[in-house]
Amino acid sequence: MFYIFFLIFFFTLPLFSQPSFENGYVVFKFFAPEANSVAIAGDFNGWRKDDLLTKDDNGNWYGKFKIKPGLYQYKFIVDGRWMLDPANPVKVENFNKTDFNSVFVLSYDWKILLQSEPDAKPNPEDIYPKTNRIYLNIIWHQHQPSYLDPEKDQLQGPWVRTHGTKDYYDMASMLENYPDIHVTINLTSSLLYQLDEYYVKRLKPYFDPKRNRIDTKRYFKDGVKIDPWIDLMLKDSEEFTDFELGYVYKNSWNCFSVSEVVMSRFPEYEQLKNKDPKHYTPEDIRKIKFFFYLANFDPDFLNGKVKLANGFEVDITDIIQKKGDKYYLKREITEDDCNRIVAETYKILSAIVPIHKKLMYDPVKKTGQIEVITTPFYHPILPLIYDTDIAKICQPMDNLPERFSYPEDADAQVKKSIAYYQKIFGRKPLGMWPAEGAVAEQIISVFVRNGIKWIATDEKVLARSKPENQPFYYPYSVDEDTVYGNKDEAKSLLIVFRDTRLSDAIGFTYQNYEPEVAADDFIRYVLSFAPENPFEERLITVILDGENAWEWYRKDEDGKAFLNALYRKLSKLHKNGQIITVTLSEWIYGNPMRGVKAHKITSHQELEPLWPGSWINANFDTWIGEEEENLAWEYLSKVRKDVEKLKIQRPNPFLDLPKSGTKEYFEYKAWESLYSAEGSDWFWWYGKDQTALGGDEPFDVGFRTHLINVYKFLQKAGYNVNVPEFLLKSILK
């Protein structure tokens, strides 16, 4: 019966053109007289599944929302089934590119436009309506999981290196052109450790700055291990065995592991991918491995000479040239060119920390542009490490694994990250981005007792915290006291909530827009929140990856034109006093030179309790609740219990590595392998909700390798343990 009514509805679309704008609200309608419940989820409500529509006597379901102008995706949920809006013919691919969502635009003159492009028109002169001041807090999150196989002492993935040459340097360095723009960059400890300990320290002894080459003979003689693709570039392609060819084109992660958008900018590279591997020549193999490096260089490095923050220069214009929007080789690639590109890679990677130090904001001197923060060391979902039963609050209907509860591990992950940050930057961080924005009331004390002053998560978490439905454009306070209203500055944290719509627009929506149009849409949206009262202070927070989005920007190479347009427009609005970009250290401690006053943490509205959840769905269902995810937690739990039974002393995170080969050294390595397995990234790829570009198998192997190495290191430490047989079996179904 339901489908009959659905067909009637479908063929009477002109009578139900929607959504509509009525009396200041966007109104949605759905005809389903036989349905027991109809909800709507979309960008405007944080994709909540429990926003139920109201049914009238004629079988029509209605709902209305007060939203700002902008572009919005949405779907109906009819008796638990996700459905497109049959009255709206416009749809777009969803964020995961696995399905479609209905979409509409609410224009800035309050009209509903059934289109998949933003309403903003490019303003080359950056002319905007005069508004009162609003503050903007931009946080770029830079993260890679631990690809280290401790037994091999080698990274098994190249992604720290590829994003290092494509994203991590230029995302900071481009701010030098916009001195009025202040942002926060989150550098996770697992990323920094792999960057510094493996790429920078291990390549430095073999880099000859005069020749701009790597000393290959000494490199291989000394048995240096970094990642397999470094060896690939330094070894003659004609000597490759099937082992090396696996890293070229056979393995899940290989030299063609780049996005289709990036690949399309290198036609010769694309041709090689489409060629039958049976007909690859040694020259083809050499080009393939070379292009894998080249395609992961930021456009700045491809288009001209770049002077780096550490004094080195990068210039590869003698090898590559741009014609239109495509890149072509100027000549045949030699093995010497491959060696040279490793040297160029080293120079860029060794400049990443220096550029962040150069632009680092000092909350005492009030100088610098970038507040550098970090994340608990191995990027764990901290509430789940603390106690997986916390998920029962936000996922009451999901099956959960046997309880995993190690608050001391949560504390160790925070302590380790602070210690490593201090080692790199010479001071302690004031803020942290909890991995995946995963927070809960129970972990506030972990941050407070370790001296952290602010954290951040998503507005969907705010909507479910108490008091409910507070506006996301204010910071709030949370504390470790269980009594609401007992405000103590020393026991409190500032917490901000990202604007989901704007953050996701950068990450997923703007990739299909012209750069100026996208930047304009961003600006107009932010200005729409400017307060009418000139004495009111509002803070919009934008948080997203500063690495993965750009490789999907189809009309804008690596997102560079968008970012430059955005920073240019924000710089003019800064001078007009309309949008002031701030870091949260500036917000808390003030910066009189930029007109930012100090704000005590306890002066903000208190949340009690803080809802447990992440930036995805305001829960933890991406990491726990599905069969594969739960099995992974059971594996981790069994290994953790074995470590607990042996009463192995936990290493002090503030001490240097114990002497190699000693019992204490192998115990330390066992703990590190366990902490690595607690990282969020392994659980992210388990289950059906996420699928990696090269398949999920490498992450499954990585997770189990860390757990297996716990036992291998314990054996070397003298413990009578064996690797459990279950760890040898894949978790993937």
XYZ file of C-alpha atoms in Angstrom:
733
model
C 0.000 0.000 0.000
C 2.810 2.384 0.851
C 4.269 2.075 -2.644
C 0.912 2.923 -4.240
C 0.756 6.159 -2.291
C 4.417 6.774 -3.117
C 3.678 6.485 -6.847
C 0.707 8.813 -6.501
C 3.009 11.302 -4.785
C 5.702 10.895 -7.402
C 3.354 11.613 -10.300
C 1.863 14.705 -8.626
C 5.187 16.505 -8.136
C 4.032 19.917 -9.348
C 1.575 20.032 -6.444
C 4.348 19.290 -3.954
C 7.281 21.322 -5.287
C 9.701 21.422 -2.424
C 11.309 22.342 -0.194
C 9.681 25.743 0.229
C 10.464 28.877 2.228
C 7.588 30.036 4.406
C 7.552 32.702 7.137
C 11.284 32.472 7.771
C 11.448 28.654 7.739
C 12.479 26.054 5.169
C 9.532 23.658 5.033
C 9.725 20.003 3.956
C 6.791 17.754 3.053
C 6.521 14.034 2.410
C 3.365 12.091 1.463
C 3.373 8.666 3.135
C 0.026 7.819 4.789
C 1.063 4.251 5.583
C 4.404 5.161 7.155
C 4.829 4.917 10.915
C 7.590 7.519 11.043
C 9.276 9.967 8.701
C 12.419 11.833 9.698
C 14.702 14.129 7.764
C 18.484 14.323 8.027
C 20.758 16.803 6.314
C 23.436 19.443 6.534
C 21.030 21.813 8.300
C 20.502 19.531 11.317
C 23.857 17.762 11.504
C 22.394 14.663 9.820
C 20.416 13.791 12.925
C 18.275 10.717 12.396
C 15.719 11.659 15.049
C 14.294 14.887 13.606
C 10.811 13.490 13.067
C 8.247 15.131 10.816
C 4.636 15.645 11.918
C 1.811 13.801 10.147
C -1.538 15.402 9.259
C -4.889 13.678 8.669
C -4.239 13.402 4.922
C -1.035 11.397 5.278
C 1.307 14.336 4.672
C 4.363 14.668 6.890
C 5.676 18.176 7.612
C 8.789 19.674 9.169
C 10.292 23.153 9.248
C 13.789 24.429 10.006
C 15.310 27.829 10.661
C 18.508 27.792 8.601
C 21.011 30.185 7.065
C 21.436 30.750 3.310
C 23.640 28.171 1.649
C 23.737 24.833 -0.150
C 22.298 21.833 1.708
C 22.143 18.087 1.127
C 19.447 15.974 2.773
C 17.429 12.734 2.748
C 14.208 11.436 4.261
C 14.192 8.426 6.567
C 10.907 6.554 6.097
C 10.389 3.745 8.609
C 14.151 3.407 8.861
C 14.813 3.485 5.107
C 16.857 6.330 3.615
C 15.117 7.921 0.612
C 15.739 10.756 -1.820
C 13.146 13.503 -1.999
C 10.877 12.449 -4.901
C 9.657 16.054 -5.259
C 13.173 17.388 -5.818
C 14.813 16.284 -9.085
C 18.273 17.585 -8.101
C 20.706 15.171 -6.469
C 24.458 14.924 -5.885
C 26.858 12.170 -4.866
C 27.175 11.891 -1.098
C 30.412 12.533 0.756
C 31.558 8.903 0.527
C 30.618 8.713 -3.182
C 28.529 5.605 -2.446
C 25.027 7.013 -2.994
C 23.116 10.218 -3.732
C 21.530 12.952 -1.636
C 18.863 15.469 -2.545
C 20.169 19.021 -2.612
C 18.899 22.594 -2.698
C 20.183 26.136 -2.259
C 18.650 28.720 0.050
C 19.667 31.972 -1.649
C 20.753 35.083 0.166
C 17.491 36.731 -0.856
C 15.582 33.828 0.762
C 14.553 31.834 -2.276
C 14.719 28.061 -2.695
C 16.784 27.131 -5.741
C 16.764 23.521 -6.899
C 20.390 23.429 -7.998
C 23.649 21.806 -6.884
C 25.813 24.933 -7.094
C 26.092 27.597 -4.387
C 24.162 30.817 -4.819
C 27.280 32.964 -4.394
C 28.533 34.901 -7.389
C 32.249 35.657 -7.565
C 33.215 39.072 -6.233
C 36.687 39.788 -7.661
C 36.757 43.061 -5.728
C 35.564 41.346 -2.536
C 32.649 43.718 -1.951
C 30.403 42.558 0.886
C 27.642 44.162 2.959
C 28.941 45.978 6.046
C 28.421 43.881 9.188
C 29.486 43.863 12.804
C 32.594 41.891 13.755
C 32.622 38.117 13.832
C 35.567 35.901 14.800
C 36.695 32.926 12.717
C 38.670 29.975 14.097
C 40.176 27.816 11.315
C 41.802 24.525 12.350
C 43.609 22.404 9.752
C 44.046 18.828 10.955
C 47.161 17.027 9.666
C 47.331 13.335 10.537
C 48.716 10.003 9.438
C 48.479 6.734 11.410
C 51.568 4.786 12.348
C 52.677 2.801 9.306
C 55.624 1.401 11.231
C 56.313 -2.300 11.383
C 58.530 -2.225 14.502
C 60.063 -5.635 13.800
C 61.203 -4.535 10.319
C 61.876 -1.008 11.605
C 60.358 0.315 8.385
C 57.223 2.247 7.434
C 54.861 0.126 5.351
C 53.009 3.042 3.760
C 54.311 6.136 1.917
C 51.582 8.551 2.975
C 53.553 10.611 5.498
C 56.003 11.354 2.708
C 53.438 11.962 -0.054
C 51.368 14.374 2.032
C 54.564 15.949 3.311
C 55.570 17.054 -0.186
C 52.000 17.830 -1.284
C 50.365 19.407 1.779
C 52.205 19.782 5.062
C 54.732 22.391 3.913
C 52.607 24.653 1.720
C 49.545 24.676 4.002
C 51.726 26.565 6.477
C 54.042 28.482 4.142
C 51.279 30.113 2.095
C 50.190 32.039 5.189
C 53.336 34.152 4.910
C 51.587 35.961 2.054
C 48.646 36.816 4.333
C 50.072 38.189 7.620
C 46.637 39.178 8.979
C 45.379 35.598 8.806
C 45.803 33.452 11.912
C 44.978 29.737 11.881
C 45.566 26.632 13.975
C 47.344 23.593 12.542
C 47.090 20.272 14.300
C 50.156 18.057 13.796
C 49.538 14.657 15.316
C 52.378 13.002 17.183
C 52.213 9.844 15.075
C 52.706 12.013 11.978
C 55.553 14.080 13.460
C 57.357 10.998 14.767
C 57.378 9.227 11.393
C 58.334 12.423 9.593
C 61.246 13.284 11.866
C 62.573 9.896 12.970
C 62.308 8.076 9.648
C 62.400 10.533 6.758
C 64.437 13.449 8.087
C 66.920 11.754 10.426
C 67.446 8.670 8.279
C 67.907 10.471 4.952
C 70.030 13.337 6.267
C 73.362 11.389 6.517
C 73.049 10.337 2.861
C 71.943 13.671 1.380
C 74.683 15.571 -0.448
C 73.518 19.211 -0.725
C 76.268 20.121 -3.214
C 75.317 17.382 -5.665
C 71.642 17.469 -4.662
C 71.661 13.682 -4.604
C 71.436 10.745 -2.211
C 74.543 8.616 -1.668
C 72.947 5.379 -2.858
C 75.933 3.113 -2.258
C 76.261 4.071 1.409
C 72.477 4.027 1.850
C 72.147 0.404 0.774
C 75.435 -0.645 2.391
C 74.209 0.629 5.764
C 70.885 -1.183 5.345
C 68.783 1.937 5.911
C 65.036 1.342 6.047
C 62.518 4.159 5.609
C 59.645 3.116 3.340
C 59.800 0.629 0.412
C 59.212 3.376 -2.177
C 62.419 5.156 -1.127
C 64.356 1.972 -1.924
C 62.409 1.722 -5.171
C 63.641 5.135 -6.323
C 67.263 4.492 -5.371
C 67.479 1.084 -7.034
C 67.913 0.579 -10.792
C 64.542 -0.315 -12.324
C 66.137 -2.949 -14.562
C 67.134 -4.890 -11.447
C 63.600 -5.063 -10.026
C 62.356 -8.460 -8.914
C 58.721 -9.393 -8.432
C 59.040 -8.022 -4.887
C 59.826 -4.506 -6.104
C 57.251 -4.734 -8.894
C 54.637 -5.353 -6.211
C 55.253 -1.831 -4.911
C 55.195 -0.478 -8.467
C 51.806 -1.785 -9.588
C 50.725 -5.086 -7.982
C 50.138 -4.440 -4.262
C 47.119 -2.676 -2.764
C 49.344 0.345 -2.143
C 51.407 0.978 -5.247
C 52.746 3.708 -7.516
C 49.302 4.361 -8.977
C 47.742 5.078 -5.580
C 46.666 8.653 -6.293
C 43.207 10.099 -6.840
C 41.719 10.076 -10.319
C 41.671 13.881 -10.233
C 45.410 14.098 -9.567
C 46.139 11.383 -12.134
C 44.245 13.285 -14.837
C 46.704 16.200 -14.553
C 49.570 13.945 -15.702
C 48.490 12.418 -19.056
C 51.678 10.358 -19.475
C 51.163 8.895 -15.993
C 47.530 8.111 -16.813
C 48.566 6.367 -20.033
C 50.950 4.150 -18.104
C 48.204 3.187 -15.675
C 45.952 2.182 -18.552
C 48.680 0.179 -20.285
C 48.732 -3.607 -19.942
C 51.423 -4.345 -17.293
C 52.576 -7.315 -19.384
C 53.983 -4.792 -21.841
C 55.757 -2.531 -19.347
C 59.354 -1.782 -20.335
C 62.123 -0.818 -17.884
C 61.627 2.765 -19.092
C 57.911 2.523 -18.218
C 58.684 1.221 -14.726
C 61.132 4.077 -14.196
C 58.526 6.642 -15.259
C 55.838 5.086 -13.077
C 57.907 5.277 -9.907
C 59.021 8.810 -10.809
C 55.460 10.020 -11.455
C 54.318 8.636 -8.091
C 56.650 11.131 -6.452
C 56.000 13.953 -8.903
C 52.195 13.751 -8.658
C 52.519 14.144 -4.906
C 54.477 17.402 -5.123
C 52.587 20.597 -4.392
C 51.957 22.716 -7.529
C 54.289 25.382 -6.128
C 57.171 22.918 -6.511
C 56.101 21.943 -10.032
C 55.712 25.477 -11.357
C 58.869 27.251 -10.224
C 61.705 27.689 -7.754
C 60.735 27.614 -4.060
C 62.979 28.842 -1.231
C 62.255 26.702 1.826
C 62.209 27.761 5.469
C 65.359 25.733 6.158
C 67.368 27.529 3.459
C 67.160 24.835 0.777
C 65.697 25.501 -2.669
C 63.513 23.213 -4.763
C 63.420 23.664 -8.525
C 62.413 20.846 -10.884
C 61.314 22.967 -13.842
C 64.071 21.416 -15.938
C 62.158 18.120 -15.755
C 58.495 19.084 -15.850
C 56.457 21.656 -17.751
C 52.846 22.770 -17.622
C 50.679 23.059 -20.733
C 47.228 24.372 -19.950
C 46.155 22.481 -16.838
C 48.301 19.392 -17.575
C 51.902 18.484 -16.715
C 54.321 16.806 -19.118
C 57.893 15.563 -18.900
C 60.447 17.640 -20.811
C 62.664 14.608 -21.437
C 63.169 10.938 -20.735
C 63.567 10.086 -17.052
C 66.842 8.554 -15.888
C 67.769 6.723 -12.688
C 69.730 9.821 -11.727
C 66.477 11.823 -11.949
C 64.877 9.320 -9.582
C 67.729 9.778 -7.131
C 67.388 13.535 -7.404
C 63.657 13.497 -6.684
C 64.401 11.704 -3.391
C 66.861 14.503 -2.570
C 64.188 17.119 -3.386
C 61.766 15.165 -1.199
C 64.216 15.225 1.706
C 64.618 19.008 1.429
C 60.868 19.562 1.584
C 60.260 17.113 4.432
C 63.103 18.574 6.476
C 61.517 22.032 6.125
C 58.071 21.124 7.497
C 58.847 21.568 11.195
C 60.961 24.715 10.538
C 58.124 26.472 8.647
C 55.735 25.762 11.522
C 58.297 27.029 14.047
C 58.868 30.149 11.945
C 55.160 31.050 11.889
C 54.261 29.627 15.319
C 52.057 31.838 17.468
C 53.534 32.805 20.833
C 50.741 33.517 23.367
C 53.166 35.486 25.572
C 54.795 37.700 22.930
C 51.574 37.779 20.830
C 53.605 37.134 17.667
C 53.193 34.602 14.881
C 50.271 33.337 12.819
C 49.887 29.625 13.512
C 48.913 27.993 16.782
C 50.347 24.488 16.542
C 48.458 21.864 18.523
C 48.491 18.079 18.644
C 46.387 14.974 19.316
C 46.769 12.071 21.772
C 49.835 10.240 20.491
C 48.551 7.411 18.302
C 45.254 9.144 17.438
C 43.009 6.908 19.592
C 39.277 7.412 20.101
C 40.037 8.479 23.653
C 36.573 7.857 25.190
C 36.640 4.259 23.895
C 40.152 3.648 25.233
C 38.929 5.061 28.534
C 35.833 2.811 28.531
C 34.004 1.324 25.519
C 30.799 1.211 27.576
C 30.598 4.991 27.126
C 29.276 4.144 23.649
C 26.120 2.731 25.256
C 24.963 6.292 25.846
C 25.171 7.426 22.206
C 24.632 4.022 20.556
C 21.983 2.374 22.771
C 20.732 0.038 20.013
C 24.127 -1.206 18.810
C 25.793 -4.439 19.814
C 29.053 -3.621 21.559
C 32.079 -5.823 22.273
C 33.192 -6.975 25.682
C 34.118 -3.950 27.750
C 37.557 -2.429 27.131
C 38.394 0.053 29.880
C 41.904 1.392 30.439
C 41.796 5.025 31.631
C 45.531 4.777 32.299
C 46.119 4.149 28.572
C 44.074 7.219 27.698
C 46.212 9.237 30.065
C 49.421 7.768 28.616
C 48.375 8.672 25.051
C 47.902 12.315 26.127
C 51.121 12.438 28.166
C 53.167 10.932 25.332
C 51.866 13.477 22.820
C 52.638 16.400 25.130
C 56.158 15.084 25.780
C 56.875 14.614 22.086
C 55.422 18.014 21.164
C 57.633 19.652 23.770
C 60.660 17.809 22.381
C 59.942 19.118 18.867
C 58.725 22.667 19.595
C 60.324 23.469 22.953
C 57.055 24.189 24.742
C 53.864 22.387 25.724
C 50.699 22.633 23.619
C 47.773 24.637 24.968
C 45.156 22.909 22.856
C 44.343 19.475 21.500
C 42.106 18.130 18.790
C 40.839 14.853 20.262
C 41.165 12.263 17.492
C 38.071 12.492 15.264
C 36.686 15.088 17.679
C 35.794 12.202 19.996
C 34.863 13.542 23.428
C 32.954 12.515 26.541
C 32.435 13.872 30.022
C 34.668 11.136 31.443
C 37.838 12.222 29.599
C 37.771 15.930 30.520
C 39.917 15.220 33.570
C 42.555 13.529 31.370
C 43.057 16.773 29.453
C 42.753 19.098 32.462
C 45.280 17.231 34.592
C 47.770 17.303 31.743
C 47.562 21.088 31.366
C 45.479 21.292 28.191
C 43.392 24.485 28.031
C 41.082 23.853 25.072
C 39.672 21.111 22.878
C 37.244 20.983 19.959
C 34.589 18.745 18.432
C 31.502 18.980 16.216
C 28.290 20.953 16.643
C 26.247 17.711 16.610
C 27.822 16.897 19.988
C 26.837 20.320 21.297
C 23.222 19.803 20.222
C 22.978 16.732 22.477
C 24.916 18.097 25.449
C 23.184 19.793 28.380
C 21.735 22.371 28.131
C 20.556 21.116 24.731
C 20.561 22.964 21.422
C 22.929 25.775 22.336
C 24.219 27.916 19.439
C 27.476 26.603 17.988
C 28.951 30.071 17.415
C 29.982 30.507 21.061
C 32.776 28.725 22.942
C 31.736 26.821 26.091
C 33.377 25.531 29.228
C 33.551 21.989 30.570
C 35.210 20.855 33.767
C 36.156 17.737 35.662
C 33.821 18.591 38.546
C 30.590 16.591 38.518
C 28.657 19.414 40.163
C 27.141 21.817 37.642
C 28.097 25.420 38.317
C 31.237 24.744 40.385
C 33.563 26.830 38.226
C 37.315 26.537 38.754
C 39.583 27.965 36.045
C 42.334 25.443 36.842
C 39.955 22.493 36.414
C 38.153 23.763 33.324
C 38.566 23.487 29.575
C 37.356 25.719 26.778
C 35.564 23.712 24.119
C 34.484 24.864 20.666
C 32.234 23.168 18.145
C 32.895 23.142 14.444
C 30.352 24.440 11.972
C 29.496 21.163 10.239
C 28.065 22.724 7.109
C 31.025 25.008 6.447
C 33.690 22.436 7.371
C 32.110 19.784 5.150
C 31.687 22.301 2.328
C 35.474 22.726 2.150
C 36.072 19.003 2.472
C 33.435 17.716 0.075
C 31.341 20.366 -1.676
C 33.711 23.049 -2.932
C 35.784 20.490 -4.830
C 33.339 20.871 -7.738
C 33.140 24.699 -7.730
C 35.117 27.476 -9.287
C 37.608 28.717 -6.649
C 36.290 32.297 -6.461
C 32.696 31.088 -6.185
C 33.619 28.680 -3.400
C 35.536 31.336 -1.449
C 32.637 33.758 -1.911
C 30.151 31.209 -0.605
C 32.362 30.659 2.448
C 32.619 34.399 3.186
C 28.945 35.150 2.712
C 27.992 32.257 4.959
C 30.316 33.428 7.754
C 29.062 37.014 7.483
C 25.471 35.794 7.771
C 26.249 34.924 11.420
C 27.616 38.362 12.275
C 25.735 39.645 15.361
C 23.315 42.553 15.151
C 24.568 43.769 18.527
C 28.061 45.288 18.030
C 29.029 44.255 21.596
C 28.200 40.572 21.074
C 31.121 38.241 20.309
C 30.541 35.231 18.094
C 33.156 32.682 17.049
C 32.678 30.412 14.016
C 34.914 27.317 14.101
C 35.936 25.420 10.965
C 37.810 22.128 11.366
C 38.779 19.594 8.721
C 41.695 17.679 7.232
C 44.280 19.959 5.694
C 45.476 17.195 3.384
C 42.888 14.810 1.895
C 40.368 17.282 0.470
C 42.629 19.044 -2.014
C 43.400 16.053 -4.207
C 39.697 15.929 -5.188
C 39.373 19.589 -6.244
C 38.462 19.171 -9.923
C 38.419 22.835 -10.999
C 41.296 23.945 -8.838
C 44.675 22.263 -8.667
C 45.232 21.051 -5.113
C 42.769 23.656 -3.763
C 45.425 26.372 -4.092
C 43.259 28.914 -5.922
C 40.453 28.459 -3.389
C 42.749 28.900 -0.395
C 44.443 31.943 -1.870
C 41.083 33.494 -2.739
C 39.786 32.754 0.750
C 42.813 34.216 2.528
C 42.800 37.247 0.228
C 39.141 37.977 0.972
C 39.589 37.367 4.704
C 42.570 39.738 4.737
C 40.423 42.561 3.332
C 37.615 41.798 5.757
C 40.159 41.827 8.600
C 41.164 45.360 7.649
C 37.452 46.304 7.552
C 37.039 44.833 11.045
C 34.344 42.404 9.862
C 35.990 38.960 10.124
C 38.920 38.475 12.504
C 40.681 35.122 12.275
C 41.887 34.013 15.711
C 43.482 31.058 17.399
C 42.012 29.826 20.669
C 45.140 30.840 22.564
C 44.424 34.382 21.386
C 40.805 34.018 22.452
C 41.676 32.800 25.957
C 44.674 35.054 26.693
C 43.869 37.963 24.378
C 45.867 39.800 21.741
C 45.480 43.588 22.130
C 47.502 44.233 18.959
C 44.709 42.589 16.967
C 41.834 43.875 19.075
C 41.126 40.498 20.694
C 40.333 40.696 24.376
C 41.074 37.929 26.902
C 38.296 35.495 27.864
C 38.493 33.438 31.045
C 37.473 29.838 30.374
C 34.945 29.910 33.222
C 33.302 33.041 31.812
C 31.645 30.887 29.152
C 28.412 28.907 29.428
C 29.113 25.553 31.085
C 28.059 22.247 29.504
C 27.174 19.475 31.941
C 27.253 16.734 30.901
C 29.155 16.815 27.636
C 27.546 14.361 25.203
C 29.811 11.441 24.206
C 30.418 11.474 20.461
C 32.627 12.453 17.538
C 32.410 14.682 14.478
C 30.626 11.826 12.686
C 27.002 11.265 13.759
C 27.683 12.533 17.308
C 28.541 8.961 18.294
C 31.303 6.400 17.780
C 29.620 4.063 15.285
C 32.397 4.487 12.707
C 34.782 2.750 15.134
C 32.601 0.420 17.201
C 29.322 -1.458 16.812
C 29.774 -3.291 13.510
C 30.865 -6.940 13.488
C 34.401 -6.324 12.180
C 34.916 -3.352 14.482
C 33.776 -5.309 17.534
C 36.048 -8.213 16.629
C 38.992 -5.803 16.401
C 38.176 -4.489 19.879
C 38.074 -8.072 21.175
C 41.523 -8.740 19.655
C 42.862 -5.585 21.307
C 41.247 -6.490 24.613
C 42.779 -9.969 24.686
C 46.251 -8.623 23.995
C 45.836 -5.851 26.561
C 44.806 -8.376 29.215
C 47.858 -10.505 28.453
C 50.092 -7.471 28.989
C 48.253 -6.676 32.216
C 48.760 -10.222 33.546
C 52.503 -9.969 33.067
C 52.610 -6.745 35.147
C 55.053 -5.127 32.721
C 56.171 -1.733 33.931
C 54.672 1.044 31.857
C 57.404 3.268 30.359
C 57.624 6.865 31.494
C 56.640 8.967 28.445
C 59.007 11.751 29.501
C 62.116 9.554 29.472
C 64.318 8.819 26.483
C 64.208 5.442 24.770
C 65.909 2.737 26.903
C 69.209 1.351 25.695
C 68.743 -0.838 22.626
C 68.770 -4.589 23.233
C 67.950 -4.407 26.957
C 64.919 -5.939 28.621
C 63.578 -2.427 29.295
C 63.985 -1.575 25.599
C 61.899 -4.519 24.413
C 59.265 -3.855 27.084
C 59.110 -0.278 25.830
C 58.669 -1.510 22.243
C 55.897 -3.877 23.341
C 54.006 -0.991 24.937
C 54.515 1.139 21.826
C 53.062 -1.603 19.634
C 50.060 -1.841 21.937
C 49.530 1.935 21.976
C 49.781 1.936 18.162
C 47.035 -0.681 17.958
C 44.809 1.595 20.050
C 44.815 4.160 17.208
C 41.519 5.047 15.584
C 42.588 4.463 11.993
C 42.433 0.671 12.134
C 38.853 0.680 13.423
C 37.869 3.354 10.879
C 38.371 0.947 7.963
C 36.668 -2.046 9.571
C 32.958 -2.517 8.868
C 30.928 -1.394 5.880
C 30.841 2.325 6.612
C 34.316 3.122 5.202
C 36.334 1.629 2.350
C 39.895 2.604 1.501
C 40.953 3.583 -2.031
C 43.331 0.617 -2.225
C 41.127 -1.696 -0.166
C 40.988 -2.263 3.601
C 43.485 -5.142 3.715
C 46.620 -3.034 4.397
C 44.967 -1.539 7.476
C 43.868 -4.958 8.734
C 47.419 -6.238 8.281
C 48.779 -3.126 10.005
C 46.509 -3.515 13.032
C 47.281 -7.195 13.535
C 51.002 -6.571 12.936
C 51.092 -4.162 15.866
C 49.369 -6.718 18.111
C 51.628 -9.542 16.940
C 54.674 -7.400 17.649
C 53.562 -6.976 21.260
C 54.286 -10.691 21.757
C 57.443 -10.700 19.651
C 58.967 -7.912 21.719
C 57.873 -9.580 24.962
C 59.613 -12.744 23.818
C 62.802 -10.737 23.234
C 62.380 -9.250 26.715
C 62.477 -12.778 28.149
C 58.776 -13.449 28.717
C 57.380 -16.895 27.978
C 54.593 -15.900 25.595
C 53.441 -17.020 22.159
C 51.633 -15.153 19.416
C 47.944 -16.149 19.699
C 46.678 -17.990 16.635
C 43.677 -15.677 16.257
C 45.982 -12.778 15.359
C 47.077 -14.628 12.224
C 43.540 -14.524 10.794
C 42.123 -11.546 8.951
C 39.322 -9.639 10.669
C 37.833 -8.643 7.303
C 34.728 -10.550 6.305
